[in-house]
Amino acid sequence: MIDFVLATGNRNKVAEYSELLSPLADKVRILSLKDVGVTGDVVEDGDTFEENSVIKSSVPAALGYIGVADDSGLTVDALDGAPGIYSARYAGENVTYRDNNEKLLRELEGVKDRGAKFVCVISITIPDGTLEVPEELVDRPLSAFASKRCGRSVRVIAVRGECPGVITEELRGREGFGYDPLFLYEPSGVTFAEMSHEEKNAVSHRGAAARAFLEIIKKLHL
Ligand code: ITT
């Protein structure tokens, strides 16, 4: 059994990942930051989803643990990709999902092109000596970035999942979190907030990234 420390403060993500990573349950134990004694917020000051994901997965890695994190967000075509990496704090610091949704609706008032996509980058940051990693899986620039942040030599593997959709004109549904009530998944004709966990995971950015991540984990000798 090997420990992965999931570096997130978002309880919804913990629930989604427990489900998504359940096929690994006999090999991998998922721990939280709290389980390894880390408290407090991580400052996400990267320029890309990839960098922010690695900034988070580097927190347990700096302590010698294998860190896993995701950075995710919504990019809206008519807003030049906003809110993007600022999705969690679109309407300001310490805002609610409702505040962010209301701001998005205001920004898109009268806008016809409502195309958008959800993006999720999962990164795993592996301190040297904890797990053997095939070289072809390693992202070199992100590994250098992470090693600097961790103050020790680490290797990073990163995967990206995306899901295209359309921003609705009003909130629809009560499931999920964040921008889900405004994100229409056109093939189903419903928003992510009108889907069950399973339905959302089957098509979502996080589901796509998690499946790619699982494939990669299978290539590691756990
Ligand atoms: P951690 O950084 O602690 O993991 P967070 O909520 O701050 O949790 P992110 O930095 O990845 O997570 O920000 C992602 C934001 O993007 C999140 O707060 C939502 O507003 C939005 N988002 C990401 N995935 C989403 C999803 O599946 N459904 C709805 N909104 C999502």
PDB file of C-alpha atoms and ligand atoms in Angstrom:
ATOM      1  CA  MET A   1       0.000   0.000   0.000  1.00  0.00           C
ATOM      2  CA  ILE A   2       1.343   3.407  -0.963  1.00  0.00           C
ATOM      3  CA  ASP A   3       0.106   6.751   0.371  1.00  0.00           C
ATOM      4  CA  PHE A   4      -0.970   9.600  -1.896  1.00  0.00           C
ATOM      5  CA  VAL A   5      -1.701  12.894  -0.159  1.00  0.00           C
ATOM      6  CA  LEU A   6      -4.541  14.737  -1.865  1.00  0.00           C
ATOM      7  CA  ALA A   7      -3.692  18.419  -1.579  1.00  0.00           C
ATOM      8  CA  THR A   8      -7.048  20.147  -1.677  1.00  0.00           C
ATOM      9  CA  GLY A   9      -9.139  22.151   0.706  1.00  0.00           C
ATOM     10  CA  ASN A  10     -12.282  21.518  -1.363  1.00  0.00           C
ATOM     11  CA  ARG A  11     -14.550  18.878   0.166  1.00  0.00           C
ATOM     12  CA  ASN A  12     -16.412  18.391  -3.118  1.00  0.00           C
ATOM     13  CA  LYS A  13     -13.156  17.425  -4.817  1.00  0.00           C
ATOM     14  CA  VAL A  14     -12.354  14.919  -2.063  1.00  0.00           C
ATOM     15  CA  ALA A  15     -15.747  13.269  -2.662  1.00  0.00           C
ATOM     16  CA  GLU A  16     -15.271  13.241  -6.461  1.00  0.00           C
ATOM     17  CA  TYR A  17     -11.717  11.845  -6.203  1.00  0.00           C
ATOM     18  CA  SER A  18     -12.627   9.126  -3.721  1.00  0.00           C
ATOM     19  CA  GLU A  19     -15.078   7.872  -6.317  1.00  0.00           C
ATOM     20  CA  LEU A  20     -12.816   8.387  -9.332  1.00  0.00           C
ATOM     21  CA  LEU A  21      -9.808   6.701  -7.760  1.00  0.00           C
ATOM     22  CA  SER A  22     -11.733   3.803  -6.239  1.00  0.00           C
ATOM     23  CA  PRO A  23     -10.255   1.351  -8.817  1.00  0.00           C
ATOM     24  CA  LEU A  24      -6.893   1.888  -7.059  1.00  0.00           C
ATOM     25  CA  ALA A  25      -8.250   1.209  -3.577  1.00  0.00           C
ATOM     26  CA  ASP A  26      -6.252  -2.007  -3.060  1.00  0.00           C
ATOM     27  CA  LYS A  27      -2.949  -0.267  -3.880  1.00  0.00           C
ATOM     28  CA  VAL A  28      -3.273   3.347  -2.896  1.00  0.00           C
ATOM     29  CA  ARG A  29      -4.395   4.952   0.323  1.00  0.00           C
ATOM     30  CA  ILE A  30      -5.638   8.517  -0.104  1.00  0.00           C
ATOM     31  CA  LEU A  31      -4.684  10.843   2.744  1.00  0.00           C
ATOM     32  CA  SER A  32      -5.664  14.466   3.229  1.00  0.00           C
ATOM     33  CA  LEU A  33      -3.369  17.388   4.046  1.00  0.00           C
ATOM     34  CA  LYS A  34      -4.817  17.321   7.537  1.00  0.00           C
ATOM     35  CA  ASP A  35      -3.775  13.664   7.904  1.00  0.00           C
ATOM     36  CA  VAL A  36      -0.137  14.725   7.408  1.00  0.00           C
ATOM     37  CA  GLY A  37      -0.402  17.752   9.675  1.00  0.00           C
ATOM     38  CA  VAL A  38      -0.688  20.519   7.062  1.00  0.00           C
ATOM     39  CA  THR A  39      -3.172  23.293   7.794  1.00  0.00           C
ATOM     40  CA  GLY A  40      -3.764  26.668   6.189  1.00  0.00           C
ATOM     41  CA  ASP A  41      -4.292  27.808   2.634  1.00  0.00           C
ATOM     42  CA  VAL A  42      -1.852  27.420  -0.233  1.00  0.00           C
ATOM     43  CA  VAL A  43      -1.250  30.592  -2.256  1.00  0.00           C
ATOM     44  CA  GLU A  44      -1.972  29.683  -5.876  1.00  0.00           C
ATOM     45  CA  ASP A  45       0.226  32.217  -7.646  1.00  0.00           C
ATOM     46  CA  GLY A  46       1.059  30.281 -10.811  1.00  0.00           C
ATOM     47  CA  ASP A  47       0.342  31.506 -14.351  1.00  0.00           C
ATOM     48  CA  THR A  48      -1.331  28.341 -15.653  1.00  0.00           C
ATOM     49  CA  PHE A  49      -3.586  25.537 -14.454  1.00  0.00           C
ATOM     50  CA  GLU A  50      -0.496  23.293 -14.657  1.00  0.00           C
ATOM     51  CA  GLU A  51       1.598  25.531 -12.405  1.00  0.00           C
ATOM     52  CA  ASN A  52      -1.172  25.980  -9.855  1.00  0.00           C
ATOM     53  CA  SER A  53      -1.799  22.256  -9.758  1.00  0.00           C
ATOM     54  CA  VAL A  54       1.902  21.627  -9.106  1.00  0.00           C
ATOM     55  CA  ILE A  55       2.061  24.371  -6.473  1.00  0.00           C
ATOM     56  CA  LYS A  56      -0.603  22.403  -4.562  1.00  0.00           C
ATOM     57  CA  SER A  57       0.845  18.906  -5.090  1.00  0.00           C
ATOM     58  CA  SER A  58       4.266  20.220  -4.012  1.00  0.00           C
ATOM     59  CA  VAL A  59       3.021  20.949  -0.495  1.00  0.00           C
ATOM     60  CA  PRO A  60       3.014  17.297   0.675  1.00  0.00           C
ATOM     61  CA  ALA A  61       6.007  16.535  -1.583  1.00  0.00           C
ATOM     62  CA  ALA A  62       8.100  19.117   0.271  1.00  0.00           C
ATOM     63  CA  LEU A  63       7.533  16.941   3.368  1.00  0.00           C
ATOM     64  CA  GLY A  64       8.529  13.755   1.547  1.00  0.00           C
ATOM     65  CA  TYR A  65       5.010  12.545   0.654  1.00  0.00           C
ATOM     66  CA  ILE A  66       3.705  11.799  -2.821  1.00  0.00           C
ATOM     67  CA  GLY A  67       1.379  14.730  -3.508  1.00  0.00           C
ATOM     68  CA  VAL A  68      -1.629  14.769  -5.795  1.00  0.00           C
ATOM     69  CA  ALA A  69      -3.633  17.888  -6.636  1.00  0.00           C
ATOM     70  CA  ASP A  70      -5.808  19.344  -9.287  1.00  0.00           C
ATOM     71  CA  ASP A  71      -6.299  22.839 -10.476  1.00  0.00           C
ATOM     72  CA  SER A  72      -9.449  23.425 -12.359  1.00  0.00           C
ATOM     73  CA  GLY A  73     -11.593  26.194 -13.672  1.00  0.00           C
ATOM     74  CA  LEU A  74     -13.916  27.531 -16.284  1.00  0.00           C
ATOM     75  CA  THR A  75     -12.733  29.367 -19.393  1.00  0.00           C
ATOM     76  CA  VAL A  76     -15.327  31.375 -21.296  1.00  0.00           C
ATOM     77  CA  ASP A  77     -14.733  32.168 -24.976  1.00  0.00           C
ATOM     78  CA  ALA A  78     -16.426  35.593 -25.019  1.00  0.00           C
ATOM     79  CA  LEU A  79     -14.407  36.641 -21.939  1.00  0.00           C
ATOM     80  CA  ASP A  80     -11.018  35.785 -23.470  1.00  0.00           C
ATOM     81  CA  GLY A  81     -10.706  32.722 -21.246  1.00  0.00           C
ATOM     82  CA  ALA A  82     -11.802  34.343 -17.969  1.00  0.00           C
ATOM     83  CA  PRO A  83     -12.356  33.408 -15.197  1.00  0.00           C
ATOM     84  CA  GLY A  84      -9.727  30.716 -15.992  1.00  0.00           C
ATOM     85  CA  ILE A  85      -7.159  30.215 -13.244  1.00  0.00           C
ATOM     86  CA  TYR A  86      -9.070  32.789 -11.187  1.00  0.00           C
ATOM     87  CA  SER A  87     -12.313  30.762 -11.202  1.00  0.00           C
ATOM     88  CA  ALA A  88     -12.456  30.247  -7.439  1.00  0.00           C
ATOM     89  CA  ARG A  89     -12.087  33.975  -6.708  1.00  0.00           C
ATOM     90  CA  TYR A  90     -13.738  35.513  -9.796  1.00  0.00           C
ATOM     91  CA  ALA A  91     -15.961  37.863  -7.772  1.00  0.00           C
ATOM     92  CA  GLY A  92     -13.218  38.557  -5.193  1.00  0.00           C
ATOM     93  CA  GLU A  93     -11.501  36.917  -2.217  1.00  0.00           C
ATOM     94  CA  ASN A  94     -13.668  34.834   0.152  1.00  0.00           C
ATOM     95  CA  VAL A  95     -16.701  34.881  -2.137  1.00  0.00           C
ATOM     96  CA  THR A  96     -19.390  32.231  -2.474  1.00  0.00           C
ATOM     97  CA  TYR A  97     -20.110  30.097  -5.529  1.00  0.00           C
ATOM     98  CA  ARG A  98     -23.294  32.156  -5.854  1.00  0.00           C
ATOM     99  CA  ASP A  99     -21.298  35.446  -6.049  1.00  0.00           C
ATOM    100  CA  ASN A 100     -19.119  33.988  -8.828  1.00  0.00           C
ATOM    101  CA  ASN A 101     -22.142  32.722 -10.743  1.00  0.00           C
ATOM    102  CA  GLU A 102     -23.879  36.078 -10.475  1.00  0.00           C
ATOM    103  CA  LYS A 103     -20.772  37.879 -11.741  1.00  0.00           C
ATOM    104  CA  LEU A 104     -20.513  35.490 -14.693  1.00  0.00           C
ATOM    105  CA  LEU A 105     -24.165  36.077 -15.607  1.00  0.00           C
ATOM    106  CA  ARG A 106     -23.625  39.854 -15.403  1.00  0.00           C
ATOM    107  CA  GLU A 107     -20.499  39.692 -17.593  1.00  0.00           C
ATOM    108  CA  LEU A 108     -22.396  37.671 -20.198  1.00  0.00           C
ATOM    109  CA  GLU A 109     -25.560  39.782 -20.198  1.00  0.00           C
ATOM    110  CA  GLY A 110     -26.691  40.183 -23.815  1.00  0.00           C
ATOM    111  CA  VAL A 111     -23.767  38.075 -25.117  1.00  0.00           C
ATOM    112  CA  LYS A 112     -24.808  35.542 -27.758  1.00  0.00           C
ATOM    113  CA  ASP A 113     -21.595  33.478 -27.974  1.00  0.00           C
ATOM    114  CA  ARG A 114     -21.784  31.562 -24.693  1.00  0.00           C
ATOM    115  CA  GLY A 115     -19.259  28.803 -25.455  1.00  0.00           C
ATOM    116  CA  ALA A 116     -17.009  27.738 -22.578  1.00  0.00           C
ATOM    117  CA  LYS A 117     -14.994  24.856 -21.289  1.00  0.00           C
ATOM    118  CA  PHE A 118     -14.065  23.364 -17.970  1.00  0.00           C
ATOM    119  CA  VAL A 119     -10.385  22.463 -17.568  1.00  0.00           C
ATOM    120  CA  CYS A 120      -8.775  20.216 -14.971  1.00  0.00           C
ATOM    121  CA  VAL A 121      -5.062  19.514 -14.561  1.00  0.00           C
ATOM    122  CA  ILE A 122      -4.110  16.745 -12.173  1.00  0.00           C
ATOM    123  CA  SER A 123      -0.505  16.611 -11.073  1.00  0.00           C
ATOM    124  CA  ILE A 124       1.375  14.091  -9.014  1.00  0.00           C
ATOM    125  CA  THR A 125       4.604  15.260  -7.431  1.00  0.00           C
ATOM    126  CA  ILE A 126       6.883  12.403  -6.433  1.00  0.00           C
ATOM    127  CA  PRO A 127       9.888  12.984  -4.157  1.00  0.00           C
ATOM    128  CA  ASP A 128      12.976  11.112  -5.404  1.00  0.00           C
ATOM    129  CA  GLY A 129      13.355   7.769  -3.705  1.00  0.00           C
ATOM    130  CA  THR A 130       9.643   7.187  -3.015  1.00  0.00           C
ATOM    131  CA  LEU A 131       8.529   5.669  -6.321  1.00  0.00           C
ATOM    132  CA  GLU A 132      10.228   4.725  -9.548  1.00  0.00           C
ATOM    133  CA  VAL A 133       8.938   6.820 -12.469  1.00  0.00           C
ATOM    134  CA  PRO A 134       9.474   5.945 -16.145  1.00  0.00           C
ATOM    135  CA  GLU A 135      11.306   8.926 -17.693  1.00  0.00           C
ATOM    136  CA  GLU A 136       8.833   9.246 -20.584  1.00  0.00           C
ATOM    137  CA  LEU A 137       6.031  10.120 -18.166  1.00  0.00           C
ATOM    138  CA  VAL A 138       7.941  12.916 -16.459  1.00  0.00           C
ATOM    139  CA  ASP A 139       7.174  16.555 -17.278  1.00  0.00           C
ATOM    140  CA  ARG A 140      10.628  18.123 -17.104  1.00  0.00           C
ATOM    141  CA  PRO A 141       9.774  21.844 -16.902  1.00  0.00           C
ATOM    142  CA  LEU A 142       7.138  21.192 -14.226  1.00  0.00           C
ATOM    143  CA  SER A 143       9.574  18.938 -12.332  1.00  0.00           C
ATOM    144  CA  ALA A 144      12.144  21.759 -12.256  1.00  0.00           C
ATOM    145  CA  PHE A 145       9.433  24.196 -11.154  1.00  0.00           C
ATOM    146  CA  ALA A 146       8.293  21.805  -8.384  1.00  0.00           C
ATOM    147  CA  SER A 147      11.815  20.914  -7.204  1.00  0.00           C
ATOM    148  CA  LYS A 148      12.476  24.609  -6.652  1.00  0.00           C
ATOM    149  CA  ARG A 149       9.275  25.001  -4.638  1.00  0.00           C
ATOM    150  CA  CYS A 150       9.858  21.830  -2.597  1.00  0.00           C
ATOM    151  CA  GLY A 151      13.528  22.494  -1.875  1.00  0.00           C
ATOM    152  CA  ARG A 152      14.259  18.885  -2.872  1.00  0.00           C
ATOM    153  CA  SER A 153      14.399  16.855  -6.061  1.00  0.00           C
ATOM    154  CA  VAL A 154      10.975  15.681  -7.238  1.00  0.00           C
ATOM    155  CA  ARG A 155       9.408  14.425 -10.449  1.00  0.00           C
ATOM    156  CA  VAL A 156       6.071  15.629 -11.774  1.00  0.00           C
ATOM    157  CA  ILE A 157       3.543  13.899 -13.973  1.00  0.00           C
ATOM    158  CA  ALA A 158       0.620  16.050 -15.151  1.00  0.00           C
ATOM    159  CA  VAL A 159      -2.529  15.281 -17.140  1.00  0.00           C
ATOM    160  CA  ARG A 160      -5.211  17.615 -18.484  1.00  0.00           C
ATOM    161  CA  GLY A 161      -8.906  16.976 -19.014  1.00  0.00           C
ATOM    162  CA  GLU A 162     -11.344  19.345 -20.721  1.00  0.00           C
ATOM    163  CA  CYS A 163     -15.093  19.468 -21.259  1.00  0.00           C
ATOM    164  CA  PRO A 164     -16.844  21.874 -23.651  1.00  0.00           C
ATOM    165  CA  GLY A 165     -20.195  23.437 -22.784  1.00  0.00           C
ATOM    166  CA  VAL A 166     -22.391  26.512 -22.964  1.00  0.00           C
ATOM    167  CA  ILE A 167     -23.156  29.060 -20.235  1.00  0.00           C
ATOM    168  CA  THR A 168     -26.905  29.186 -19.551  1.00  0.00           C
ATOM    169  CA  GLU A 169     -28.839  32.394 -18.884  1.00  0.00           C
ATOM    170  CA  GLU A 170     -30.055  31.247 -15.477  1.00  0.00           C
ATOM    171  CA  LEU A 171     -29.081  28.797 -12.748  1.00  0.00           C
ATOM    172  CA  ARG A 172     -30.345  25.263 -13.326  1.00  0.00           C
ATOM    173  CA  GLY A 173     -30.051  22.318 -10.899  1.00  0.00           C
ATOM    174  CA  ARG A 174     -28.866  21.738  -7.333  1.00  0.00           C
ATOM    175  CA  GLU A 175     -26.168  19.078  -7.614  1.00  0.00           C
ATOM    176  CA  GLY A 176     -22.403  19.573  -7.899  1.00  0.00           C
ATOM    177  CA  PHE A 177     -20.657  22.806  -6.962  1.00  0.00           C
ATOM    178  CA  GLY A 178     -19.151  26.002  -8.351  1.00  0.00           C
ATOM    179  CA  TYR A 179     -20.270  26.913 -11.847  1.00  0.00           C
ATOM    180  CA  ASP A 180     -22.163  23.629 -12.361  1.00  0.00           C
ATOM    181  CA  PRO A 181     -25.652  25.267 -12.395  1.00  0.00           C
ATOM    182  CA  LEU A 182     -24.574  27.497 -15.328  1.00  0.00           C
ATOM    183  CA  PHE A 183     -22.700  24.879 -17.355  1.00  0.00           C
ATOM    184  CA  LEU A 184     -24.883  23.248 -19.999  1.00  0.00           C
ATOM    185  CA  TYR A 185     -23.493  20.003 -21.316  1.00  0.00           C
ATOM    186  CA  GLU A 186     -25.059  20.107 -24.763  1.00  0.00           C
ATOM    187  CA  PRO A 187     -25.070  16.382 -25.628  1.00  0.00           C
ATOM    188  CA  SER A 188     -27.293  15.734 -22.573  1.00  0.00           C
ATOM    189  CA  GLY A 189     -29.260  19.000 -22.705  1.00  0.00           C
ATOM    190  CA  VAL A 190     -28.803  19.477 -18.942  1.00  0.00           C
ATOM    191  CA  THR A 191     -26.386  21.410 -16.737  1.00  0.00           C
ATOM    192  CA  PHE A 192     -23.753  19.688 -14.595  1.00  0.00           C
ATOM    193  CA  ALA A 193     -25.898  20.638 -11.572  1.00  0.00           C
ATOM    194  CA  GLU A 194     -28.767  18.598 -13.037  1.00  0.00           C
ATOM    195  CA  MET A 195     -26.588  15.476 -13.248  1.00  0.00           C
ATOM    196  CA  SER A 196     -25.786  12.840 -10.630  1.00  0.00           C
ATOM    197  CA  HIS A 197     -22.149  12.451  -9.518  1.00  0.00           C
ATOM    198  CA  GLU A 198     -21.777   9.441 -11.816  1.00  0.00           C
ATOM    199  CA  GLU A 199     -23.255  11.221 -14.832  1.00  0.00           C
ATOM    200  CA  LYS A 200     -21.005  14.242 -14.295  1.00  0.00           C
ATOM    201  CA  ASN A 201     -17.863  12.149 -13.787  1.00  0.00           C
ATOM    202  CA  ALA A 202     -18.537  10.254 -17.003  1.00  0.00           C
ATOM    203  CA  VAL A 203     -18.193  13.415 -19.131  1.00  0.00           C
ATOM    204  CA  SER A 204     -16.535  16.072 -16.981  1.00  0.00           C
ATOM    205  CA  HIS A 205     -13.070  17.645 -17.234  1.00  0.00           C
ATOM    206  CA  ARG A 206     -12.202  16.079 -13.838  1.00  0.00           C
ATOM    207  CA  GLY A 207     -13.477  12.673 -14.963  1.00  0.00           C
ATOM    208  CA  ALA A 208     -11.402  12.865 -18.170  1.00  0.00           C
ATOM    209  CA  ALA A 209      -8.281  13.947 -16.296  1.00  0.00           C
ATOM    210  CA  ALA A 210      -8.834  11.276 -13.611  1.00  0.00           C
ATOM    211  CA  ARG A 211      -9.149   8.528 -16.228  1.00  0.00           C
ATOM    212  CA  ALA A 212      -5.929   9.695 -17.893  1.00  0.00           C
ATOM    213  CA  PHE A 213      -4.325   9.818 -14.438  1.00  0.00           C
ATOM    214  CA  LEU A 214      -5.463   6.256 -13.666  1.00  0.00           C
ATOM    215  CA  GLU A 215      -3.908   5.026 -16.907  1.00  0.00           C
ATOM    216  CA  ILE A 216      -0.624   6.637 -15.909  1.00  0.00           C
ATOM    217  CA  ILE A 217      -0.722   5.250 -12.389  1.00  0.00           C
ATOM    218  CA  LYS A 218      -1.125   1.785 -13.888  1.00  0.00           C
ATOM    219  CA  LYS A 219       2.254   2.304 -15.582  1.00  0.00           C
ATOM    220  CA  LEU A 220       3.955   2.940 -12.235  1.00  0.00           C
ATOM    221  CA  HIS A 221       5.100  -0.071 -10.291  1.00  0.00           C
ATOM    222  CA  LEU A 222       3.061   0.396  -7.141  1.00  0.00           C
TER     223      LEU A 222
HETATM  224  P1  ITT B   1      -8.394  23.518  -3.975  1.00  0.00           P
HETATM  225  O1  ITT B   1      -7.545  24.559  -4.639  1.00  0.00           O
HETATM  226  O2  ITT B   1      -8.232  23.502  -2.494  1.00  0.00           O
HETATM  227  O3  ITT B   1      -8.255  22.167  -4.572  1.00  0.00           O
HETATM  228  P2  ITT B   1     -10.555  25.105  -5.038  1.00  0.00           P
HETATM  229  O4  ITT B   1     -12.046  25.053  -4.926  1.00  0.00           O
HETATM  230  O5  ITT B   1      -9.903  26.394  -4.668  1.00  0.00           O
HETATM  231  O6  ITT B   1      -9.931  23.876  -4.216  1.00  0.00           O
HETATM  232  P3  ITT B   1      -9.469  25.382  -7.696  1.00  0.00           P
HETATM  233  O7  ITT B   1      -8.387  26.301  -7.233  1.00  0.00           O
HETATM  234  O8  ITT B   1      -9.115  24.267  -8.610  1.00  0.00           O
HETATM  235  O9  ITT B   1     -10.201  24.661  -6.475  1.00  0.00           O
HETATM  236  O10 ITT B   1     -10.593  26.296  -8.292  1.00  0.00           O
HETATM  237  C1  ITT B   1     -11.507  25.741  -9.064  1.00  0.00           C
HETATM  238  C2  ITT B   1     -12.719  26.621  -9.152  1.00  0.00           C
HETATM  239  O11 ITT B   1     -13.233  26.395 -10.475  1.00  0.00           O
HETATM  240  C3  ITT B   1     -13.791  26.128  -8.170  1.00  0.00           C
HETATM  241  O12 ITT B   1     -13.827  26.890  -6.993  1.00  0.00           O
HETATM  242  C4  ITT B   1     -15.045  26.298  -9.002  1.00  0.00           C
HETATM  243  O13 ITT B   1     -15.496  27.620  -8.914  1.00  0.00           O
HETATM  244  C5  ITT B   1     -14.573  26.035 -10.435  1.00  0.00           C
HETATM  245  N1  ITT B   1     -14.711  24.604 -10.787  1.00  0.00           N
HETATM  246  C6  ITT B   1     -13.713  23.687 -10.948  1.00  0.00           C
HETATM  247  N2  ITT B   1     -14.219  22.472 -11.236  1.00  0.00           N
HETATM  248  C7  ITT B   1     -15.539  22.620 -11.232  1.00  0.00           C
HETATM  249  C8  ITT B   1     -16.611  21.735 -11.442  1.00  0.00           C
HETATM  250  O14 ITT B   1     -16.425  20.439 -11.660  1.00  0.00           O
HETATM  251  N3  ITT B   1     -17.844  22.220 -11.367  1.00  0.00           N
HETATM  252  C9  ITT B   1     -18.063  23.521 -11.123  1.00  0.00           C
HETATM  253  N4  ITT B   1     -17.124  24.418 -10.899  1.00  0.00           N
HETATM  254  C10 ITT B   1     -15.859  23.989 -10.955  1.00  0.00           C
END
